[in-house]
């Protein structure tokens, strides 16, 4: 497991624990860099400012493992691209506590969607990290108005990273959860 500390102005904000469960992923150091950029951009766009130290876990796994989680937690017996498990329920805009939660991402689904939607793999992966992070911060997409707000934030965050609008390029419905 690899840990990285995301800092703004030298203050520790978020401790990112990375666990790579399957061999098909890039090395932990590369995933750490990508995750750190995604979370830092999200925090900046959300204007999170200074906050107490928090922690989140990123698990890079495969379709079999995420299918089991999706079935156990959501009664959906199929793989998905990303699942988020907030440690504590918060509303958008609230300051998170010391533990944000877990984000789990499935390699095969991410790769398949990137190919189908003609996106760069790292761009799609970054989008899913941002998507999962927003869920940990209380954002959701069940209600249409909330979905629009969340997608707008995702677009702004990804634009901050020079990544094209993921919804404009998408040729299939987003299955992120």
PDB file of C-alpha atoms in Angstrom:
ATOM      1  CA  UNK A   1       0.000   0.000   0.000  1.00  0.00           C
ATOM      2  CA  UNK A   2       1.291   3.416  -0.955  1.00  0.00           C
ATOM      3  CA  UNK A   3       0.428   6.592   0.914  1.00  0.00           C
ATOM      4  CA  UNK A   4       0.644  10.104  -0.382  1.00  0.00           C
ATOM      5  CA  UNK A   5      -0.147  13.356   1.333  1.00  0.00           C
ATOM      6  CA  UNK A   6      -1.947  15.988  -0.669  1.00  0.00           C
ATOM      7  CA  UNK A   7      -0.901  19.424   0.468  1.00  0.00           C
ATOM      8  CA  UNK A   8      -1.854  22.956  -0.345  1.00  0.00           C
ATOM      9  CA  UNK A   9       0.583  25.610   0.875  1.00  0.00           C
ATOM     10  CA  UNK A  10       2.492  22.998   2.875  1.00  0.00           C
ATOM     11  CA  UNK A  11      -0.469  21.969   5.057  1.00  0.00           C
ATOM     12  CA  UNK A  12      -1.437  18.308   5.043  1.00  0.00           C
ATOM     13  CA  UNK A  13      -4.989  18.009   3.807  1.00  0.00           C
ATOM     14  CA  UNK A  14      -5.655  14.509   2.576  1.00  0.00           C
ATOM     15  CA  UNK A  15      -3.752  11.294   3.154  1.00  0.00           C
ATOM     16  CA  UNK A  16      -4.388   9.096   0.112  1.00  0.00           C
ATOM     17  CA  UNK A  17      -3.863   5.377   0.716  1.00  0.00           C
ATOM     18  CA  UNK A  18      -3.509   3.392  -2.498  1.00  0.00           C
ATOM     19  CA  UNK A  19      -3.993  -0.341  -2.768  1.00  0.00           C
ATOM     20  CA  UNK A  20      -3.470  -2.123  -6.096  1.00  0.00           C
ATOM     21  CA  UNK A  21      -5.148  -5.537  -5.998  1.00  0.00           C
ATOM     22  CA  UNK A  22      -4.466  -6.735  -9.543  1.00  0.00           C
ATOM     23  CA  UNK A  23      -1.452  -6.791 -11.845  1.00  0.00           C
ATOM     24  CA  UNK A  24      -3.073  -5.051 -14.809  1.00  0.00           C
ATOM     25  CA  UNK A  25      -2.864  -1.599 -13.231  1.00  0.00           C
ATOM     26  CA  UNK A  26       0.054   0.791 -13.585  1.00  0.00           C
ATOM     27  CA  UNK A  27       2.554   0.833 -10.745  1.00  0.00           C
ATOM     28  CA  UNK A  28       1.492   2.400  -7.444  1.00  0.00           C
ATOM     29  CA  UNK A  29       3.716   5.445  -7.895  1.00  0.00           C
ATOM     30  CA  UNK A  30       2.058   6.310 -11.235  1.00  0.00           C
ATOM     31  CA  UNK A  31      -1.423   5.827  -9.774  1.00  0.00           C
ATOM     32  CA  UNK A  32      -0.405   7.994  -6.823  1.00  0.00           C
ATOM     33  CA  UNK A  33       0.582  10.871  -9.117  1.00  0.00           C
ATOM     34  CA  UNK A  34      -2.659  10.610 -11.110  1.00  0.00           C
ATOM     35  CA  UNK A  35      -4.810  10.398  -7.963  1.00  0.00           C
ATOM     36  CA  UNK A  36      -3.027  13.299  -6.287  1.00  0.00           C
ATOM     37  CA  UNK A  37      -3.594  15.543  -9.319  1.00  0.00           C
ATOM     38  CA  UNK A  38      -7.273  14.559  -9.559  1.00  0.00           C
ATOM     39  CA  UNK A  39      -7.992  15.125  -5.859  1.00  0.00           C
ATOM     40  CA  UNK A  40      -6.008  18.377  -5.734  1.00  0.00           C
ATOM     41  CA  UNK A  41      -7.888  19.754  -8.751  1.00  0.00           C
ATOM     42  CA  UNK A  42     -11.220  18.741  -7.235  1.00  0.00           C
ATOM     43  CA  UNK A  43     -10.364  20.366  -3.927  1.00  0.00           C
ATOM     44  CA  UNK A  44      -9.264  23.552  -5.663  1.00  0.00           C
ATOM     45  CA  UNK A  45     -12.379  23.797  -7.862  1.00  0.00           C
ATOM     46  CA  UNK A  46     -14.578  23.105  -4.831  1.00  0.00           C
ATOM     47  CA  UNK A  47     -12.685  25.896  -3.058  1.00  0.00           C
ATOM     48  CA  UNK A  48     -12.058  23.577  -0.147  1.00  0.00           C
ATOM     49  CA  UNK A  49      -9.421  25.841   1.355  1.00  0.00           C
ATOM     50  CA  UNK A  50      -7.671  24.660   4.479  1.00  0.00           C
ATOM     51  CA  UNK A  51      -9.198  21.744   6.321  1.00  0.00           C
ATOM     52  CA  UNK A  52      -8.234  19.355   9.083  1.00  0.00           C
ATOM     53  CA  UNK A  53      -6.247  16.308   8.038  1.00  0.00           C
ATOM     54  CA  UNK A  54      -8.426  13.706   6.296  1.00  0.00           C
ATOM     55  CA  UNK A  55      -7.836  10.313   4.769  1.00  0.00           C
ATOM     56  CA  UNK A  56      -9.238   8.414   1.820  1.00  0.00           C
ATOM     57  CA  UNK A  57      -8.507   5.026   0.350  1.00  0.00           C
ATOM     58  CA  UNK A  58      -8.245   4.233  -3.357  1.00  0.00           C
ATOM     59  CA  UNK A  59      -8.504   0.564  -4.296  1.00  0.00           C
ATOM     60  CA  UNK A  60      -7.555  -0.423  -7.837  1.00  0.00           C
ATOM     61  CA  UNK A  61      -9.116  -3.815  -8.511  1.00  0.00           C
ATOM     62  CA  UNK A  62     -10.770  -5.886 -11.221  1.00  0.00           C
ATOM     63  CA  UNK A  63     -14.281  -6.602 -12.488  1.00  0.00           C
ATOM     64  CA  UNK A  64     -14.716  -9.745 -10.376  1.00  0.00           C
ATOM     65  CA  UNK A  65     -14.020  -7.931  -7.103  1.00  0.00           C
ATOM     66  CA  UNK A  66     -16.124  -4.872  -7.918  1.00  0.00           C
ATOM     67  CA  UNK A  67     -18.983  -7.089  -9.141  1.00  0.00           C
ATOM     68  CA  UNK A  68     -19.042  -8.744  -5.726  1.00  0.00           C
ATOM     69  CA  UNK A  69     -19.055  -5.361  -3.954  1.00  0.00           C
ATOM     70  CA  UNK A  70     -21.738  -4.041  -6.291  1.00  0.00           C
ATOM     71  CA  UNK A  71     -23.894  -7.090  -5.558  1.00  0.00           C
ATOM     72  CA  UNK A  72     -23.305  -6.993  -1.791  1.00  0.00           C
ATOM     73  CA  UNK A  73     -23.877  -3.251  -1.338  1.00  0.00           C
ATOM     74  CA  UNK A  74     -26.208  -2.289  -4.187  1.00  0.00           C
ATOM     75  CA  UNK A  75     -27.942  -5.554  -5.171  1.00  0.00           C
ATOM     76  CA  UNK A  76     -26.600  -5.167  -8.708  1.00  0.00           C
ATOM     77  CA  UNK A  77     -24.994  -8.393  -9.906  1.00  0.00           C
ATOM     78  CA  UNK A  78     -22.662  -6.838 -12.468  1.00  0.00           C
ATOM     79  CA  UNK A  79     -19.359  -5.013 -12.518  1.00  0.00           C
ATOM     80  CA  UNK A  80     -19.279  -1.229 -12.563  1.00  0.00           C
ATOM     81  CA  UNK A  81     -16.484   1.258 -13.095  1.00  0.00           C
ATOM     82  CA  UNK A  82     -16.333   2.935  -9.670  1.00  0.00           C
ATOM     83  CA  UNK A  83     -17.907   2.519  -6.258  1.00  0.00           C
ATOM     84  CA  UNK A  84     -17.629   4.981  -3.396  1.00  0.00           C
ATOM     85  CA  UNK A  85     -18.079   4.191   0.256  1.00  0.00           C
ATOM     86  CA  UNK A  86     -18.243   7.369   2.365  1.00  0.00           C
ATOM     87  CA  UNK A  87     -17.009   6.890   5.928  1.00  0.00           C
ATOM     88  CA  UNK A  88     -19.620   9.341   7.204  1.00  0.00           C
ATOM     89  CA  UNK A  89     -22.644  10.871   5.511  1.00  0.00           C
ATOM     90  CA  UNK A  90     -22.068  14.524   4.704  1.00  0.00           C
ATOM     91  CA  UNK A  91     -23.819  17.037   2.509  1.00  0.00           C
ATOM     92  CA  UNK A  92     -22.125  18.873  -0.343  1.00  0.00           C
ATOM     93  CA  UNK A  93     -20.179  21.828   1.009  1.00  0.00           C
ATOM     94  CA  UNK A  94     -19.769  20.391   4.515  1.00  0.00           C
ATOM     95  CA  UNK A  95     -16.231  19.943   5.798  1.00  0.00           C
ATOM     96  CA  UNK A  96     -15.347  16.253   5.904  1.00  0.00           C
ATOM     97  CA  UNK A  97     -14.071  14.581   9.032  1.00  0.00           C
ATOM     98  CA  UNK A  98     -10.799  12.724   9.501  1.00  0.00           C
ATOM     99  CA  UNK A  99     -11.882   9.803   7.300  1.00  0.00           C
ATOM    100  CA  UNK A 100     -13.478  10.461   3.906  1.00  0.00           C
ATOM    101  CA  UNK A 101     -14.014   6.853   2.824  1.00  0.00           C
ATOM    102  CA  UNK A 102     -13.066   4.432   0.072  1.00  0.00           C
ATOM    103  CA  UNK A 103     -13.126   4.596  -3.719  1.00  0.00           C
ATOM    104  CA  UNK A 104     -12.896   1.289  -5.596  1.00  0.00           C
ATOM    105  CA  UNK A 105     -12.189   1.203  -9.343  1.00  0.00           C
ATOM    106  CA  UNK A 106     -12.327  -1.793 -11.723  1.00  0.00           C
ATOM    107  CA  UNK A 107      -9.622  -2.045 -14.393  1.00  0.00           C
ATOM    108  CA  UNK A 108     -11.482  -4.007 -17.089  1.00  0.00           C
ATOM    109  CA  UNK A 109     -14.572  -1.791 -16.991  1.00  0.00           C
ATOM    110  CA  UNK A 110     -12.505   1.409 -17.080  1.00  0.00           C
ATOM    111  CA  UNK A 111     -10.506   0.118 -20.031  1.00  0.00           C
ATOM    112  CA  UNK A 112     -13.588  -1.125 -21.906  1.00  0.00           C
ATOM    113  CA  UNK A 113     -15.424   2.180 -21.422  1.00  0.00           C
ATOM    114  CA  UNK A 114     -12.404   4.213 -22.478  1.00  0.00           C
ATOM    115  CA  UNK A 115     -12.153   2.234 -25.716  1.00  0.00           C
ATOM    116  CA  UNK A 116     -15.912   2.358 -26.390  1.00  0.00           C
ATOM    117  CA  UNK A 117     -16.097   6.088 -25.653  1.00  0.00           C
ATOM    118  CA  UNK A 118     -12.850   6.863 -27.489  1.00  0.00           C
ATOM    119  CA  UNK A 119     -11.211   8.418 -24.425  1.00  0.00           C
ATOM    120  CA  UNK A 120      -7.665   8.184 -23.199  1.00  0.00           C
ATOM    121  CA  UNK A 121      -7.472   5.619 -20.401  1.00  0.00           C
ATOM    122  CA  UNK A 122      -5.830   8.068 -17.959  1.00  0.00           C
ATOM    123  CA  UNK A 123      -8.470  10.706 -18.705  1.00  0.00           C
ATOM    124  CA  UNK A 124     -11.283   8.260 -17.999  1.00  0.00           C
ATOM    125  CA  UNK A 125      -9.558   7.002 -14.856  1.00  0.00           C
ATOM    126  CA  UNK A 126      -9.049  10.569 -13.635  1.00  0.00           C
ATOM    127  CA  UNK A 127     -12.730  11.270 -14.249  1.00  0.00           C
ATOM    128  CA  UNK A 128     -13.722   8.239 -12.178  1.00  0.00           C
ATOM    129  CA  UNK A 129     -11.420   9.250  -9.316  1.00  0.00           C
ATOM    130  CA  UNK A 130     -13.004  12.710  -9.342  1.00  0.00           C
ATOM    131  CA  UNK A 131     -16.481  11.160  -9.553  1.00  0.00           C
ATOM    132  CA  UNK A 132     -15.777   8.883  -6.600  1.00  0.00           C
ATOM    133  CA  UNK A 133     -14.254  11.736  -4.582  1.00  0.00           C
ATOM    134  CA  UNK A 134     -17.341  13.880  -5.127  1.00  0.00           C
ATOM    135  CA  UNK A 135     -19.484  11.025  -3.798  1.00  0.00           C
ATOM    136  CA  UNK A 136     -17.333  10.950  -0.654  1.00  0.00           C
ATOM    137  CA  UNK A 137     -18.052  14.677  -0.267  1.00  0.00           C
ATOM    138  CA  UNK A 138     -21.820  14.149  -0.410  1.00  0.00           C
ATOM    139  CA  UNK A 139     -22.559  14.712  -4.093  1.00  0.00           C
ATOM    140  CA  UNK A 140     -24.864  12.304  -5.908  1.00  0.00           C
ATOM    141  CA  UNK A 141     -26.633  11.823  -9.231  1.00  0.00           C
ATOM    142  CA  UNK A 142     -29.864  10.016  -8.365  1.00  0.00           C
ATOM    143  CA  UNK A 143     -32.054  13.115  -8.757  1.00  0.00           C
ATOM    144  CA  UNK A 144     -31.678  14.936 -12.085  1.00  0.00           C
ATOM    145  CA  UNK A 145     -30.873  18.330 -10.538  1.00  0.00           C
ATOM    146  CA  UNK A 146     -28.170  16.752  -8.351  1.00  0.00           C
ATOM    147  CA  UNK A 147     -26.812  14.859 -11.367  1.00  0.00           C
ATOM    148  CA  UNK A 148     -26.520  18.106 -13.313  1.00  0.00           C
ATOM    149  CA  UNK A 149     -24.689  19.770 -10.415  1.00  0.00           C
ATOM    150  CA  UNK A 150     -22.305  16.846 -10.050  1.00  0.00           C
ATOM    151  CA  UNK A 151     -21.611  16.598 -13.784  1.00  0.00           C
ATOM    152  CA  UNK A 152     -20.985  20.350 -13.942  1.00  0.00           C
ATOM    153  CA  UNK A 153     -18.438  20.046 -11.132  1.00  0.00           C
ATOM    154  CA  UNK A 154     -16.781  17.096 -12.870  1.00  0.00           C
ATOM    155  CA  UNK A 155     -16.500  19.103 -16.085  1.00  0.00           C
ATOM    156  CA  UNK A 156     -14.933  22.060 -14.243  1.00  0.00           C
ATOM    157  CA  UNK A 157     -12.479  19.858 -12.353  1.00  0.00           C
ATOM    158  CA  UNK A 158     -11.431  17.956 -15.472  1.00  0.00           C
ATOM    159  CA  UNK A 159     -11.112  21.185 -17.470  1.00  0.00           C
ATOM    160  CA  UNK A 160      -8.748  22.377 -14.731  1.00  0.00           C
ATOM    161  CA  UNK A 161      -6.630  19.321 -15.651  1.00  0.00           C
ATOM    162  CA  UNK A 162      -6.987  19.965 -19.423  1.00  0.00           C
ATOM    163  CA  UNK A 163      -9.165  16.851 -19.817  1.00  0.00           C
ATOM    164  CA  UNK A 164     -12.055  17.142 -22.307  1.00  0.00           C
ATOM    165  CA  UNK A 165     -15.672  17.086 -21.161  1.00  0.00           C
ATOM    166  CA  UNK A 166     -16.309  13.383 -20.462  1.00  0.00           C
ATOM    167  CA  UNK A 167     -20.025  13.689 -21.108  1.00  0.00           C
ATOM    168  CA  UNK A 168     -19.640  15.370 -24.497  1.00  0.00           C
ATOM    169  CA  UNK A 169     -17.435  12.509 -25.668  1.00  0.00           C
ATOM    170  CA  UNK A 170     -19.472   9.726 -24.125  1.00  0.00           C
ATOM    171  CA  UNK A 171     -21.256   7.431 -26.550  1.00  0.00           C
ATOM    172  CA  UNK A 172     -22.826   5.326 -23.775  1.00  0.00           C
ATOM    173  CA  UNK A 173     -24.605   6.251 -20.590  1.00  0.00           C
ATOM    174  CA  UNK A 174     -22.311   6.883 -17.617  1.00  0.00           C
ATOM    175  CA  UNK A 175     -22.586   3.922 -15.261  1.00  0.00           C
ATOM    176  CA  UNK A 176     -20.592   5.496 -12.426  1.00  0.00           C
ATOM    177  CA  UNK A 177     -21.900   5.033  -8.957  1.00  0.00           C
TER     178      UNK A 177
END
